[in-house]
Amino acid sequence: MDKPEFQRSRRYLEAPRRSIGLRLLGTSLFVFWQVVRLTCCALLILMEPLLRATLVPIAFLSFVVTLIFGFLIGDPRFPRWGMLAFSVGTLMLYWLFLGLMSLFMTLPPAHDR
């Protein structure tokens, strides 16, 4: 009778070890994800003012140039649709960057005001 009781108590001792190991693995993966997420957030936050200061004015100025030279003056050699696509593309690139930022953090509601 001693032997089955010893095996039963051994089984009870092994079960918490597995759950402790799984909890330790889950906690370590969570901590690793938080470190990666915070590092990416810091890099994206540092890059955002530079990209905003370059991409948004480039998009606006190329749109204005397209309106003036492509549609108002009507120069036949001016690549109006290519310039228009370039201005929309630069603005979409900035929006893509903001979308990437939103994957790693929550932007405040008044971010673009």
mmCIF file with all atom_site columns, C-alpha atoms in Angstrom:
data_model
loop_
_atom_site.group_PDB
_atom_site.id
_atom_site.type_symbol
_atom_site.label_atom_id
_atom_site.label_alt_id
_atom_site.label_comp_id
_atom_site.label_asym_id
_atom_site.label_entity_id
_atom_site.label_seq_id
_atom_site.pdbx_PDB_ins_code
_atom_site.Cartn_x
_atom_site.Cartn_y
_atom_site.Cartn_z
_atom_site.occupancy
_atom_site.B_iso_or_equiv
_atom_site.pdbx_formal_charge
_atom_site.auth_seq_id
_atom_site.auth_comp_id
_atom_site.auth_asym_id
_atom_site.auth_atom_id
_atom_site.pdbx_PDB_model_num
ATOM 1   C CA . MET A 1 1   ? 0.000  0.000  0.000   1.00 0.00 ? 1   MET A CA 1
ATOM 2   C CA . ASP A 1 2   ? 2.907  2.344  0.474   1.00 0.00 ? 2   ASP A CA 1
ATOM 3   C CA . LYS A 1 3   ? 3.930  2.179  -3.136  1.00 0.00 ? 3   LYS A CA 1
ATOM 4   C CA . PRO A 1 4   ? 0.672  3.425  -4.809  1.00 0.00 ? 4   PRO A CA 1
ATOM 5   C CA . GLU A 1 5   ? 0.360  6.222  -2.262  1.00 0.00 ? 5   GLU A CA 1
ATOM 6   C CA . PHE A 1 6   ? 3.946  7.266  -2.963  1.00 0.00 ? 6   PHE A CA 1
ATOM 7   C CA . GLN A 1 7   ? 3.239  7.352  -6.706  1.00 0.00 ? 7   GLN A CA 1
ATOM 8   C CA . ARG A 1 8   ? 0.073  9.381  -6.148  1.00 0.00 ? 8   ARG A CA 1
ATOM 9   C CA . SER A 1 9   ? 1.896  11.961 -4.035  1.00 0.00 ? 9   SER A CA 1
ATOM 10  C CA . ARG A 1 10  ? 4.671  12.115 -6.630  1.00 0.00 ? 10  ARG A CA 1
ATOM 11  C CA . ARG A 1 11  ? 2.083  12.860 -9.314  1.00 0.00 ? 11  ARG A CA 1
ATOM 12  C CA . TYR A 1 12  ? 0.703  15.729 -7.239  1.00 0.00 ? 12  TYR A CA 1
ATOM 13  C CA . LEU A 1 13  ? 4.194  17.151 -6.829  1.00 0.00 ? 13  LEU A CA 1
ATOM 14  C CA . GLU A 1 14  ? 4.894  17.063 -10.574 1.00 0.00 ? 14  GLU A CA 1
ATOM 15  C CA . ALA A 1 15  ? 1.710  18.900 -11.594 1.00 0.00 ? 15  ALA A CA 1
ATOM 16  C CA . PRO A 1 16  ? 2.571  22.248 -9.918  1.00 0.00 ? 16  PRO A CA 1
ATOM 17  C CA . ARG A 1 17  ? 6.064  22.122 -11.406 1.00 0.00 ? 17  ARG A CA 1
ATOM 18  C CA . ARG A 1 18  ? 4.592  22.011 -14.885 1.00 0.00 ? 18  ARG A CA 1
ATOM 19  C CA . SER A 1 19  ? 2.227  24.867 -14.179 1.00 0.00 ? 19  SER A CA 1
ATOM 20  C CA . ILE A 1 20  ? 5.037  26.900 -12.601 1.00 0.00 ? 20  ILE A CA 1
ATOM 21  C CA . GLY A 1 21  ? 7.176  26.236 -15.677 1.00 0.00 ? 21  GLY A CA 1
ATOM 22  C CA . LEU A 1 22  ? 4.365  27.296 -18.005 1.00 0.00 ? 22  LEU A CA 1
ATOM 23  C CA . ARG A 1 23  ? 3.703  30.407 -15.955 1.00 0.00 ? 23  ARG A CA 1
ATOM 24  C CA . LEU A 1 24  ? 7.404  31.248 -15.976 1.00 0.00 ? 24  LEU A CA 1
ATOM 25  C CA . LEU A 1 25  ? 7.540  30.757 -19.753 1.00 0.00 ? 25  LEU A CA 1
ATOM 26  C CA . GLY A 1 26  ? 4.446  32.884 -20.281 1.00 0.00 ? 26  GLY A CA 1
ATOM 27  C CA . THR A 1 27  ? 5.776  35.637 -18.036 1.00 0.00 ? 27  THR A CA 1
ATOM 28  C CA . SER A 1 28  ? 9.166  35.654 -19.719 1.00 0.00 ? 28  SER A CA 1
ATOM 29  C CA . LEU A 1 29  ? 7.556  35.830 -23.192 1.00 0.00 ? 29  LEU A CA 1
ATOM 30  C CA . PHE A 1 30  ? 5.348  38.704 -22.009 1.00 0.00 ? 30  PHE A CA 1
ATOM 31  C CA . VAL A 1 31  ? 8.341  40.596 -20.624 1.00 0.00 ? 31  VAL A CA 1
ATOM 32  C CA . PHE A 1 32  ? 10.284 39.991 -23.844 1.00 0.00 ? 32  PHE A CA 1
ATOM 33  C CA . TRP A 1 33  ? 7.352  41.303 -25.939 1.00 0.00 ? 33  TRP A CA 1
ATOM 34  C CA . GLN A 1 34  ? 7.093  44.412 -23.762 1.00 0.00 ? 34  GLN A CA 1
ATOM 35  C CA . VAL A 1 35  ? 10.817 45.137 -24.171 1.00 0.00 ? 35  VAL A CA 1
ATOM 36  C CA . VAL A 1 36  ? 10.579 44.752 -27.965 1.00 0.00 ? 36  VAL A CA 1
ATOM 37  C CA . ARG A 1 37  ? 7.401  46.852 -28.100 1.00 0.00 ? 37  ARG A CA 1
ATOM 38  C CA . LEU A 1 38  ? 8.854  49.673 -26.005 1.00 0.00 ? 38  LEU A CA 1
ATOM 39  C CA . THR A 1 39  ? 12.063 49.713 -28.053 1.00 0.00 ? 39  THR A CA 1
ATOM 40  C CA . CYS A 1 40  ? 10.083 49.960 -31.298 1.00 0.00 ? 40  CYS A CA 1
ATOM 41  C CA . CYS A 1 41  ? 7.881  52.670 -29.773 1.00 0.00 ? 41  CYS A CA 1
ATOM 42  C CA . ALA A 1 42  ? 10.908 54.717 -28.791 1.00 0.00 ? 42  ALA A CA 1
ATOM 43  C CA . LEU A 1 43  ? 12.424 54.476 -32.272 1.00 0.00 ? 43  LEU A CA 1
ATOM 44  C CA . LEU A 1 44  ? 9.152  55.303 -34.007 1.00 0.00 ? 44  LEU A CA 1
ATOM 45  C CA . ILE A 1 45  ? 8.501  58.259 -31.718 1.00 0.00 ? 45  ILE A CA 1
ATOM 46  C CA . LEU A 1 46  ? 11.957 59.641 -32.451 1.00 0.00 ? 46  LEU A CA 1
ATOM 47  C CA . MET A 1 47  ? 11.487 59.226 -36.215 1.00 0.00 ? 47  MET A CA 1
ATOM 48  C CA . GLU A 1 48  ? 7.958  60.666 -36.412 1.00 0.00 ? 48  GLU A CA 1
ATOM 49  C CA . PRO A 1 49  ? 8.802  64.415 -36.250 1.00 0.00 ? 49  PRO A CA 1
ATOM 50  C CA . LEU A 1 50  ? 11.442 64.006 -38.954 1.00 0.00 ? 50  LEU A CA 1
ATOM 51  C CA . LEU A 1 51  ? 9.060  62.180 -41.257 1.00 0.00 ? 51  LEU A CA 1
ATOM 52  C CA . ARG A 1 52  ? 6.254  64.636 -40.565 1.00 0.00 ? 52  ARG A CA 1
ATOM 53  C CA . ALA A 1 53  ? 8.555  67.581 -41.279 1.00 0.00 ? 53  ALA A CA 1
ATOM 54  C CA . THR A 1 54  ? 9.646  66.101 -44.608 1.00 0.00 ? 54  THR A CA 1
ATOM 55  C CA . LEU A 1 55  ? 6.816  64.011 -46.067 1.00 0.00 ? 55  LEU A CA 1
ATOM 56  C CA . VAL A 1 56  ? 3.844  66.289 -45.383 1.00 0.00 ? 56  VAL A CA 1
ATOM 57  C CA . PRO A 1 57  ? 5.411  69.465 -46.883 1.00 0.00 ? 57  PRO A CA 1
ATOM 58  C CA . ILE A 1 58  ? 6.718  67.496 -49.866 1.00 0.00 ? 58  ILE A CA 1
ATOM 59  C CA . ALA A 1 59  ? 3.215  66.138 -50.477 1.00 0.00 ? 59  ALA A CA 1
ATOM 60  C CA . PHE A 1 60  ? 1.650  69.584 -50.168 1.00 0.00 ? 60  PHE A CA 1
ATOM 61  C CA . LEU A 1 61  ? 4.221  71.377 -52.342 1.00 0.00 ? 61  LEU A CA 1
ATOM 62  C CA . SER A 1 62  ? 4.122  68.756 -55.075 1.00 0.00 ? 62  SER A CA 1
ATOM 63  C CA . PHE A 1 63  ? 0.314  68.973 -55.081 1.00 0.00 ? 63  PHE A CA 1
ATOM 64  C CA . VAL A 1 64  ? 0.452  72.771 -55.431 1.00 0.00 ? 64  VAL A CA 1
ATOM 65  C CA . VAL A 1 65  ? 3.042  72.528 -58.215 1.00 0.00 ? 65  VAL A CA 1
ATOM 66  C CA . THR A 1 66  ? 0.838  69.968 -59.966 1.00 0.00 ? 66  THR A CA 1
ATOM 67  C CA . LEU A 1 67  ? -2.162 72.267 -59.717 1.00 0.00 ? 67  LEU A CA 1
ATOM 68  C CA . ILE A 1 68  ? -0.251 75.270 -61.039 1.00 0.00 ? 68  ILE A CA 1
ATOM 69  C CA . PHE A 1 69  ? 1.855  73.751 -63.801 1.00 0.00 ? 69  PHE A CA 1
ATOM 70  C CA . GLY A 1 70  ? -0.274 70.759 -64.733 1.00 0.00 ? 70  GLY A CA 1
ATOM 71  C CA . PHE A 1 71  ? -3.784 72.130 -64.660 1.00 0.00 ? 71  PHE A CA 1
ATOM 72  C CA . LEU A 1 72  ? -3.746 75.966 -64.506 1.00 0.00 ? 72  LEU A CA 1
ATOM 73  C CA . ILE A 1 73  ? -0.886 76.735 -66.904 1.00 0.00 ? 73  ILE A CA 1
ATOM 74  C CA . GLY A 1 74  ? -1.451 73.550 -68.860 1.00 0.00 ? 74  GLY A CA 1
ATOM 75  C CA . ASP A 1 75  ? 2.133  72.782 -69.909 1.00 0.00 ? 75  ASP A CA 1
ATOM 76  C CA . PRO A 1 76  ? 1.861  69.701 -72.188 1.00 0.00 ? 76  PRO A CA 1
ATOM 77  C CA . ARG A 1 77  ? 5.323  68.432 -71.203 1.00 0.00 ? 77  ARG A CA 1
ATOM 78  C CA . PHE A 1 78  ? 4.600  68.544 -67.447 1.00 0.00 ? 78  PHE A CA 1
ATOM 79  C CA . PRO A 1 79  ? 3.951  65.058 -65.961 1.00 0.00 ? 79  PRO A CA 1
ATOM 80  C CA . ARG A 1 80  ? 0.797  66.060 -64.103 1.00 0.00 ? 80  ARG A CA 1
ATOM 81  C CA . TRP A 1 81  ? -0.485 62.591 -63.274 1.00 0.00 ? 81  TRP A CA 1
ATOM 82  C CA . GLY A 1 82  ? 2.941  61.396 -62.168 1.00 0.00 ? 82  GLY A CA 1
ATOM 83  C CA . MET A 1 83  ? 3.359  64.428 -59.910 1.00 0.00 ? 83  MET A CA 1
ATOM 84  C CA . LEU A 1 84  ? -0.131 63.951 -58.530 1.00 0.00 ? 84  LEU A CA 1
ATOM 85  C CA . ALA A 1 85  ? 0.624  60.292 -57.833 1.00 0.00 ? 85  ALA A CA 1
ATOM 86  C CA . PHE A 1 86  ? 3.895  61.326 -56.169 1.00 0.00 ? 86  PHE A CA 1
ATOM 87  C CA . SER A 1 87  ? 2.120  63.759 -53.829 1.00 0.00 ? 87  SER A CA 1
ATOM 88  C CA . VAL A 1 88  ? -0.560 61.233 -52.898 1.00 0.00 ? 88  VAL A CA 1
ATOM 89  C CA . GLY A 1 89  ? 2.128  58.562 -52.457 1.00 0.00 ? 89  GLY A CA 1
ATOM 90  C CA . THR A 1 90  ? 4.181  60.636 -50.036 1.00 0.00 ? 90  THR A CA 1
ATOM 91  C CA . LEU A 1 91  ? 1.099  61.375 -47.962 1.00 0.00 ? 91  LEU A CA 1
ATOM 92  C CA . MET A 1 92  ? 0.138  57.695 -47.984 1.00 0.00 ? 92  MET A CA 1
ATOM 93  C CA . LEU A 1 93  ? 3.669  56.804 -46.895 1.00 0.00 ? 93  LEU A CA 1
ATOM 94  C CA . TYR A 1 94  ? 3.255  59.054 -43.861 1.00 0.00 ? 94  TYR A CA 1
ATOM 95  C CA . TRP A 1 95  ? -0.137 57.470 -43.109 1.00 0.00 ? 95  TRP A CA 1
ATOM 96  C CA . LEU A 1 96  ? 1.465  54.040 -43.385 1.00 0.00 ? 96  LEU A CA 1
ATOM 97  C CA . PHE A 1 97  ? 4.055  55.121 -40.832 1.00 0.00 ? 97  PHE A CA 1
ATOM 98  C CA . LEU A 1 98  ? 1.286  56.296 -38.488 1.00 0.00 ? 98  LEU A CA 1
ATOM 99  C CA . GLY A 1 99  ? -0.410 52.929 -38.944 1.00 0.00 ? 99  GLY A CA 1
ATOM 100 C CA . LEU A 1 100 ? 2.833  51.190 -38.006 1.00 0.00 ? 100 LEU A CA 1
ATOM 101 C CA . MET A 1 101 ? 3.034  53.362 -34.907 1.00 0.00 ? 101 MET A CA 1
ATOM 102 C CA . SER A 1 102 ? -0.507 52.407 -33.964 1.00 0.00 ? 102 SER A CA 1
ATOM 103 C CA . LEU A 1 103 ? 0.466  48.717 -33.983 1.00 0.00 ? 103 LEU A CA 1
ATOM 104 C CA . PHE A 1 104 ? 2.899  49.292 -31.137 1.00 0.00 ? 104 PHE A CA 1
ATOM 105 C CA . MET A 1 105 ? 1.082  51.980 -29.166 1.00 0.00 ? 105 MET A CA 1
ATOM 106 C CA . THR A 1 106 ? -2.132 53.953 -28.862 1.00 0.00 ? 106 THR A CA 1
ATOM 107 C CA . LEU A 1 107 ? -1.952 57.433 -30.357 1.00 0.00 ? 107 LEU A CA 1
ATOM 108 C CA . PRO A 1 108 ? -3.762 60.226 -28.494 1.00 0.00 ? 108 PRO A CA 1
ATOM 109 C CA . PRO A 1 109 ? -6.970 61.512 -30.139 1.00 0.00 ? 109 PRO A CA 1
ATOM 110 C CA . ALA A 1 110 ? -5.537 64.999 -30.753 1.00 0.00 ? 110 ALA A CA 1
ATOM 111 C CA . HIS A 1 111 ? -2.357 63.760 -32.442 1.00 0.00 ? 111 HIS A CA 1
ATOM 112 C CA . ASP A 1 112 ? -2.865 65.451 -35.808 1.00 0.00 ? 112 ASP A CA 1
ATOM 113 C CA . ARG A 1 113 ? -4.500 68.651 -34.630 1.00 0.00 ? 113 ARG A CA 1
#
